PDB file of C-alpha atoms and ligand atoms in Angstrom:
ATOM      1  CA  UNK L   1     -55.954  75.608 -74.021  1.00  0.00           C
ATOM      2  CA  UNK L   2     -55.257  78.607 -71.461  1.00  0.00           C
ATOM      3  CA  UNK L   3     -55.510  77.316 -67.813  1.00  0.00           C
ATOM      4  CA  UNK L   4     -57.985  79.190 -65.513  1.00  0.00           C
ATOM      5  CA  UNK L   5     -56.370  80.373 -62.587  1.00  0.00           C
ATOM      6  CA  UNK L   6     -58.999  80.156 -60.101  1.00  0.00           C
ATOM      7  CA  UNK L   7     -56.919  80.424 -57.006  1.00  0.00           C
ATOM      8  CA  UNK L   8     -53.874  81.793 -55.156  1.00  0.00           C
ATOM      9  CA  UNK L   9     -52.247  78.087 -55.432  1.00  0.00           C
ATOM     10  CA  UNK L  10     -52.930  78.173 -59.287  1.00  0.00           C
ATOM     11  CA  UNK L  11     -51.142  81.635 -59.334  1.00  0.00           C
ATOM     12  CA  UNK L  12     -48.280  80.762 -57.762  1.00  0.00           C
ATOM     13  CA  UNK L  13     -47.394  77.589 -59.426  1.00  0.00           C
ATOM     14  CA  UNK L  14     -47.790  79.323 -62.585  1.00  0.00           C
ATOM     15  CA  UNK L  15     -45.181  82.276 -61.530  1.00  0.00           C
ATOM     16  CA  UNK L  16     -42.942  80.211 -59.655  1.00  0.00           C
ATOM     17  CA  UNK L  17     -40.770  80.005 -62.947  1.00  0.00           C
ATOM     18  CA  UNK L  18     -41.103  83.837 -63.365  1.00  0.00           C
ATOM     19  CA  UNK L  19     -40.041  84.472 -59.834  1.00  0.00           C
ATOM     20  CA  UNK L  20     -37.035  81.729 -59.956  1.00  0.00           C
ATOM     21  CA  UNK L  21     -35.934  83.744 -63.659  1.00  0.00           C
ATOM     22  CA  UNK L  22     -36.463  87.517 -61.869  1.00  0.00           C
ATOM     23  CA  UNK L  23     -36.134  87.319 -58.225  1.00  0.00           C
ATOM     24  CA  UNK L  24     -37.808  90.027 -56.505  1.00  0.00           C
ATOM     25  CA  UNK L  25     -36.593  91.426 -52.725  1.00  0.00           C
ATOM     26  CA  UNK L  26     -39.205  93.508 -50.820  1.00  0.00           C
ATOM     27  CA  UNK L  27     -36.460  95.334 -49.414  1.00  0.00           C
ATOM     28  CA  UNK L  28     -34.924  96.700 -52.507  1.00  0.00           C
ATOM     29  CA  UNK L  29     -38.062  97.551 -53.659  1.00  0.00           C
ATOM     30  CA  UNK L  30     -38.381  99.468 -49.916  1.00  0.00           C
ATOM     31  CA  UNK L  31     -34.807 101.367 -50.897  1.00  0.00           C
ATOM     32  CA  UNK L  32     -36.497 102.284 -54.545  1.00  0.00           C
ATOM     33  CA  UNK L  33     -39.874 103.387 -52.826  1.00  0.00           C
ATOM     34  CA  UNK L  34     -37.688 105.614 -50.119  1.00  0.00           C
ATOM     35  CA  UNK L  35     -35.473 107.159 -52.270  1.00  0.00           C
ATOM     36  CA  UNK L  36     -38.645 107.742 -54.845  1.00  0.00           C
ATOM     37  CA  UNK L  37     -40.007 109.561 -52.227  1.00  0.00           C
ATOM     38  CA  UNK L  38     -37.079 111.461 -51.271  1.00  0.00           C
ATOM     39  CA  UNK L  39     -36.508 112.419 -54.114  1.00  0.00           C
ATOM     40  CA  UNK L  40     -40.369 113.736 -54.753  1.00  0.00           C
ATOM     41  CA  UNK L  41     -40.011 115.279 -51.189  1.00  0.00           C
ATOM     42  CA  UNK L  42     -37.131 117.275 -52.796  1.00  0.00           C
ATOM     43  CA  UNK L  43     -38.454 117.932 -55.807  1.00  0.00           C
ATOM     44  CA  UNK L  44     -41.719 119.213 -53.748  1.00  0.00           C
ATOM     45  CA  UNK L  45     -39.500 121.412 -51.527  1.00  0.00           C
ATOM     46  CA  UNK L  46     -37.864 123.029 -54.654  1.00  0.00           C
ATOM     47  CA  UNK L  47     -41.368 124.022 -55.821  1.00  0.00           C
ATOM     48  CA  UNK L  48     -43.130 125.342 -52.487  1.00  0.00           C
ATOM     49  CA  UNK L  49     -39.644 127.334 -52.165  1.00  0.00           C
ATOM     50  CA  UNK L  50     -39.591 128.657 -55.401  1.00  0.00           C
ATOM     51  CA  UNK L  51     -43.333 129.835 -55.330  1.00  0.00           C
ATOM     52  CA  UNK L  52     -42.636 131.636 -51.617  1.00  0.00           C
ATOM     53  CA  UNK L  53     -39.507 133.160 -52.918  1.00  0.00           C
ATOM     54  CA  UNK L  54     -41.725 134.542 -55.601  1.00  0.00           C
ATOM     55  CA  UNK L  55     -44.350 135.839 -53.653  1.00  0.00           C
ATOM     56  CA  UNK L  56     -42.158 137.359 -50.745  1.00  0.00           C
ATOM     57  CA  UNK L  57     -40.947 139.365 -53.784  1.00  0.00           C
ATOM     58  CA  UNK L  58     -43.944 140.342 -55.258  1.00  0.00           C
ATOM     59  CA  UNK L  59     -44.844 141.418 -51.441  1.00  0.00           C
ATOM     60  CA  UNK L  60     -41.502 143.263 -50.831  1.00  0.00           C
ATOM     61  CA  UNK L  61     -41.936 145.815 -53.946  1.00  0.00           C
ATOM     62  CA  UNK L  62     -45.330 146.519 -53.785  1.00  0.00           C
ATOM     63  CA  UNK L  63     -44.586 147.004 -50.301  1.00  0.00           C
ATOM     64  CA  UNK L  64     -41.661 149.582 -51.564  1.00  0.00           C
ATOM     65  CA  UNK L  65     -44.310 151.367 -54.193  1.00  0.00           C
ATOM     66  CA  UNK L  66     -45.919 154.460 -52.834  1.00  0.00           C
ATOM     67  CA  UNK L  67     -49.497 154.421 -53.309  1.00  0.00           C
ATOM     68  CA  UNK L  68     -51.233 157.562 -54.764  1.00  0.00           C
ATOM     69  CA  UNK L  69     -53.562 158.759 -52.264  1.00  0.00           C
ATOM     70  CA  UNK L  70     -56.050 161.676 -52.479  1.00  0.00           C
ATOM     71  CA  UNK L  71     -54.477 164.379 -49.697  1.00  0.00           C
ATOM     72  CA  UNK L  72     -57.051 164.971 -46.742  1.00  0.00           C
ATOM     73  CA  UNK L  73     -56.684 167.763 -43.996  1.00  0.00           C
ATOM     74  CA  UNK L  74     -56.247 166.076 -40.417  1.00  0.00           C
ATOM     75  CA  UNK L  75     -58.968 167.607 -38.392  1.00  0.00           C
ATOM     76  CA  UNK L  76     -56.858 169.896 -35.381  1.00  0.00           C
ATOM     77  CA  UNK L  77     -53.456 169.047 -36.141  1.00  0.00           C
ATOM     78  CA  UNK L  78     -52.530 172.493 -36.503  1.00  0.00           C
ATOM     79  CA  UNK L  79     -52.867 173.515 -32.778  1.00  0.00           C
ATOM     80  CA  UNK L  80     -51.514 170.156 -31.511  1.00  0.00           C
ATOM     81  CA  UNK L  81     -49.224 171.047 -28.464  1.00  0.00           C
ATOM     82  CA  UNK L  82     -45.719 170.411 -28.823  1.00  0.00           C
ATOM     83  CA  UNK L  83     -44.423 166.993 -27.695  1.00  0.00           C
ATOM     84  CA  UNK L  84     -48.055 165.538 -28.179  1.00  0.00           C
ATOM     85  CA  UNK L  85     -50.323 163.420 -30.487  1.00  0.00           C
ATOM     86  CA  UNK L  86     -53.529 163.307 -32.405  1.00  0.00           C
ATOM     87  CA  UNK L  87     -55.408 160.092 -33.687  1.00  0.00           C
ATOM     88  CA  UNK L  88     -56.636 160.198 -37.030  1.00  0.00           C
ATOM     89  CA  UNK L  89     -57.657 157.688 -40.063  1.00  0.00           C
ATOM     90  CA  UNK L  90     -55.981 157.538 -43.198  1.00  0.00           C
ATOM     91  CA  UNK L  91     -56.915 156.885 -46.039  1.00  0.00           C
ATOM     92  CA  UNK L  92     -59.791 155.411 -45.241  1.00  0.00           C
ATOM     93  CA  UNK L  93     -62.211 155.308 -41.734  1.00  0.00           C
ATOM     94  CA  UNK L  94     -60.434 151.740 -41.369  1.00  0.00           C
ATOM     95  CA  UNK L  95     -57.207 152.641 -41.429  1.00  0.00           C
ATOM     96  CA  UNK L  96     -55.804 154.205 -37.974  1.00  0.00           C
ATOM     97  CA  UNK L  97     -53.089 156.748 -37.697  1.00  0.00           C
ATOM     98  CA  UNK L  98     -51.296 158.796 -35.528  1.00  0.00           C
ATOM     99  CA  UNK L  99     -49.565 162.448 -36.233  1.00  0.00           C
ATOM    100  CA  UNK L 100     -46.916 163.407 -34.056  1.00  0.00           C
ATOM    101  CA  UNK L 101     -45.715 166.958 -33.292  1.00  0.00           C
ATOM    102  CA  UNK L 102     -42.577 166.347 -31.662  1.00  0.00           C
ATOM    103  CA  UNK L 103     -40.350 169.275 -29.556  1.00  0.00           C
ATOM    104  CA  UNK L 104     -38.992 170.689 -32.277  1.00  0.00           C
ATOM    105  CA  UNK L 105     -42.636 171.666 -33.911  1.00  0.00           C
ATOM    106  CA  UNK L 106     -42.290 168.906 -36.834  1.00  0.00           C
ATOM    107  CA  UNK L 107     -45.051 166.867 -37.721  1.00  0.00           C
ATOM    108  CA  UNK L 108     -44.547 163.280 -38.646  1.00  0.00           C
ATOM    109  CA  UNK L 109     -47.426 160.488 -38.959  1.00  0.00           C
ATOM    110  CA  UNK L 110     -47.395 157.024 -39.626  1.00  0.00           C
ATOM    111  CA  UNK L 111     -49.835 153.805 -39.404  1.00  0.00           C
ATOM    112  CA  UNK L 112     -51.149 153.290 -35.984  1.00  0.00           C
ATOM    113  CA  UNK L 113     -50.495 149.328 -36.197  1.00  0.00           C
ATOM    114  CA  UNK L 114     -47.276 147.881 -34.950  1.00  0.00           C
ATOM    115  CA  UNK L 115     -45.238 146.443 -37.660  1.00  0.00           C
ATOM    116  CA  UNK L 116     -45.003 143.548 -34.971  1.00  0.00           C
ATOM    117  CA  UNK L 117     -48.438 141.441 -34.531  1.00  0.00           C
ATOM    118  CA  UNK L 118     -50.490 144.742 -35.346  1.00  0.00           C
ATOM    119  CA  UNK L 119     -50.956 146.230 -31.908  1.00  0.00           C
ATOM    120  CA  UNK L 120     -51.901 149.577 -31.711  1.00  0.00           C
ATOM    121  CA  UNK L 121     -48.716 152.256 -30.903  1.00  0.00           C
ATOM    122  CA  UNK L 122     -49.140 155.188 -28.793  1.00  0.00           C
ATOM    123  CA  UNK L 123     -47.013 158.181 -28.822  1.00  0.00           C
ATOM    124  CA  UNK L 124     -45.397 158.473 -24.948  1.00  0.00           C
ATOM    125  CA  UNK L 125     -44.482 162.209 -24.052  1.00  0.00           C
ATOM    126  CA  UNK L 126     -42.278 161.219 -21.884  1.00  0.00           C
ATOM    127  CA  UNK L 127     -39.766 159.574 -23.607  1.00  0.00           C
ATOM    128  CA  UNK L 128     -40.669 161.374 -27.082  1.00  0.00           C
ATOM    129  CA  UNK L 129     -41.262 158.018 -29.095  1.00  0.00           C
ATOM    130  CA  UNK L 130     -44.353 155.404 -29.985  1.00  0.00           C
ATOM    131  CA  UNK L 131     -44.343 152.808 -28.278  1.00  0.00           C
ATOM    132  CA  UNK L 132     -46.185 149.090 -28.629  1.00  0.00           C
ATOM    133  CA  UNK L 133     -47.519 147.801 -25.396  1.00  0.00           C
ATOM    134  CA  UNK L 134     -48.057 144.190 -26.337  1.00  0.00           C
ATOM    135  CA  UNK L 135     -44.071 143.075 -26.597  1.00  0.00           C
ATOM    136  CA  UNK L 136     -42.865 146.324 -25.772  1.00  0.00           C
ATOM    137  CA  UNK L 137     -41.441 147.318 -29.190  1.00  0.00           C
ATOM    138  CA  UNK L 138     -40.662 150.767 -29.708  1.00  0.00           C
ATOM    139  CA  UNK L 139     -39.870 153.408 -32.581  1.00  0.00           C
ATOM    140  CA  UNK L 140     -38.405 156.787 -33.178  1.00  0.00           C
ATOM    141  CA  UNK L 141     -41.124 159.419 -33.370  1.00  0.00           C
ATOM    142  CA  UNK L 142     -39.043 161.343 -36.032  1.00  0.00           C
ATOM    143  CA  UNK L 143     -38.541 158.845 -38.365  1.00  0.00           C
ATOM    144  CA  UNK L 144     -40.569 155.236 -37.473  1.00  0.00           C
ATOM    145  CA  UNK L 145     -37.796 153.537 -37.191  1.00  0.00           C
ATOM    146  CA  UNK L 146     -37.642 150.499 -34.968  1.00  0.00           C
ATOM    147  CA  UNK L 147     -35.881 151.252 -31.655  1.00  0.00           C
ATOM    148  CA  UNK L 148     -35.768 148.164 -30.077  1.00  0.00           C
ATOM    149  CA  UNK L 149     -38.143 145.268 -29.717  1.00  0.00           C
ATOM    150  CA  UNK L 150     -39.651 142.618 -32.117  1.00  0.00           C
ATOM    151  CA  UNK L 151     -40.902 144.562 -34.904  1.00  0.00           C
ATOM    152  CA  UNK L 152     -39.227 144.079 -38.022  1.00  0.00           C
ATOM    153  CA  UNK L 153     -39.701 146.827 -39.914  1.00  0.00           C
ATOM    154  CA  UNK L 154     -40.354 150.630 -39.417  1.00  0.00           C
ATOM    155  CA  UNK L 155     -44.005 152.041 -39.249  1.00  0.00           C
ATOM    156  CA  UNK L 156     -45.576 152.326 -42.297  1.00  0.00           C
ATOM    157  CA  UNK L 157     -45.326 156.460 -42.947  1.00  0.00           C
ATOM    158  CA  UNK L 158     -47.635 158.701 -43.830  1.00  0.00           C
ATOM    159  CA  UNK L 159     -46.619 162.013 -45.557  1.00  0.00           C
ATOM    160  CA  UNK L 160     -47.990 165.193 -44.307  1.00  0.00           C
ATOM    161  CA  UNK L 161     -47.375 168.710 -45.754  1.00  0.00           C
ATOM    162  CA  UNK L 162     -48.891 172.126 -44.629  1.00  0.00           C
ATOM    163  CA  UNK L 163     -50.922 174.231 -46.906  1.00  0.00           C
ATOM    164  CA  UNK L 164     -52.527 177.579 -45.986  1.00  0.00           C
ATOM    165  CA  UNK L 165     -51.068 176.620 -42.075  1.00  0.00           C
ATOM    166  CA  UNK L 166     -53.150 173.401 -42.173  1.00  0.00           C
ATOM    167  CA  UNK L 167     -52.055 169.875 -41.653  1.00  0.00           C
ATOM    168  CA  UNK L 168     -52.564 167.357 -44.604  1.00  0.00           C
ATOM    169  CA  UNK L 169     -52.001 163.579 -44.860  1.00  0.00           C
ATOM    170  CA  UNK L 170     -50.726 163.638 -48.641  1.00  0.00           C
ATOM    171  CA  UNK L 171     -49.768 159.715 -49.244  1.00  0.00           C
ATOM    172  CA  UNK L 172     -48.814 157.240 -47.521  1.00  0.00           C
ATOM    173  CA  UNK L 173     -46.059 154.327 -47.783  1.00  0.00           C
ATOM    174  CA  UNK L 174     -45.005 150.839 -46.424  1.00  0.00           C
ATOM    175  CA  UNK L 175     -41.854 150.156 -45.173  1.00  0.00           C
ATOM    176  CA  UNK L 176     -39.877 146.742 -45.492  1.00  0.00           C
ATOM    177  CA  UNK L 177     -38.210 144.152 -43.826  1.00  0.00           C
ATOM    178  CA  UNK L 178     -34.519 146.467 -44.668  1.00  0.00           C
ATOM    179  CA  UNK L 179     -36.394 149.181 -42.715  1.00  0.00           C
ATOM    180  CA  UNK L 180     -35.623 148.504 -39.415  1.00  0.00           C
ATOM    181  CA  UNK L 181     -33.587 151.476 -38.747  1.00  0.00           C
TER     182      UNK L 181
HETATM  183  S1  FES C   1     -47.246 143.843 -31.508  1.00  0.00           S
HETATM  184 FE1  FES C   1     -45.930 145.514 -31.156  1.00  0.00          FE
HETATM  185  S2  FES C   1     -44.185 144.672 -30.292  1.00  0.00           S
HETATM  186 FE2  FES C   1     -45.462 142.981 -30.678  1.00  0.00          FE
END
């Protein structure tokens, strides 16, 4: 007949033989339980790393990919002084830009937001670049590139063209991290 083991005294006298046959150390077990962990930490790490490296890709050349963009005529561009700069949005009302005419009678334009933390840039006439007023980043007004300062990447660009001596934003493209300048 099976003997009910009603309480912890019953249970240990009836495992005491077990325990004598397989001795158990809690510390061994601790070692085990650690390096299981480590090891699951690791294996954990391997995975999150993987999936960022993946989507940091992804990011990167879509980033690269010029996006096809219906052309729209920037609204007084074409008698912008020389050395100066007109706000305008593009390609949508959400999306601030700024067109440069720089000395030489070029136009250039590019995203208004700082490649940075997303501060606005301004163009500054007097030292013929944009410039970001939160960390005092700045870029070249000719080609977005990063001058100095934290941002990491040139302004995003916007191409413009001139048709029948008017001023058009014609697409517009992302830079990357490799961008700087
Ligand atoms: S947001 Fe432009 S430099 Fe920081």
């Amino acid at each position: 007949m099976t003997k009910n083991l009603s309480d912890e005294s019953d249970v240990r006298a009836s495992t005491a033989p077990f325990q004598a046959e397989f001795p158990y150390e809690r510390d061994e077990e601790a070692q085990v339980t650690r390096r299981e962990f480590c090891n699951f930490l690791g294996l954990t790490s391997a995975a999150l790393f993987i999936g960022a490296t993946g989507f940091a890709t992804k990011a990167a050349l879509d980033a690269r990919e010029e996006v096809s963009l219906s052309a729209a005529q920037i609204g007084g561009a074409e008698t912008l002084e020389l050395n100066s700069s007109l706000n305008f949005n593009y390609p949508t009302e959400r999306d601030s830009a700024i067109l440069i005419r720089t000395a030489d009678g070029a136009y250039h334009a590019y995203g208004q937001k700082c490649t940075h933390l997303s501060c606005p840039v301004y163009y500054s006439r007097d030292h013929q670049r944009l410039e970001c007023p939160c960390h005092e980043g700045a870029f070249d007004a000719a080609t977005g590139n990063v001058l100095y300062g934290p941002p990491p990447r040139a302004l995003d660009t916007i191409e413009v063209e001139m048709r029948n001596g008017q001023v058009w934003a014609t697409g517009r493209s992302a830079s990357t991290p490799t961008d700087r300048g």
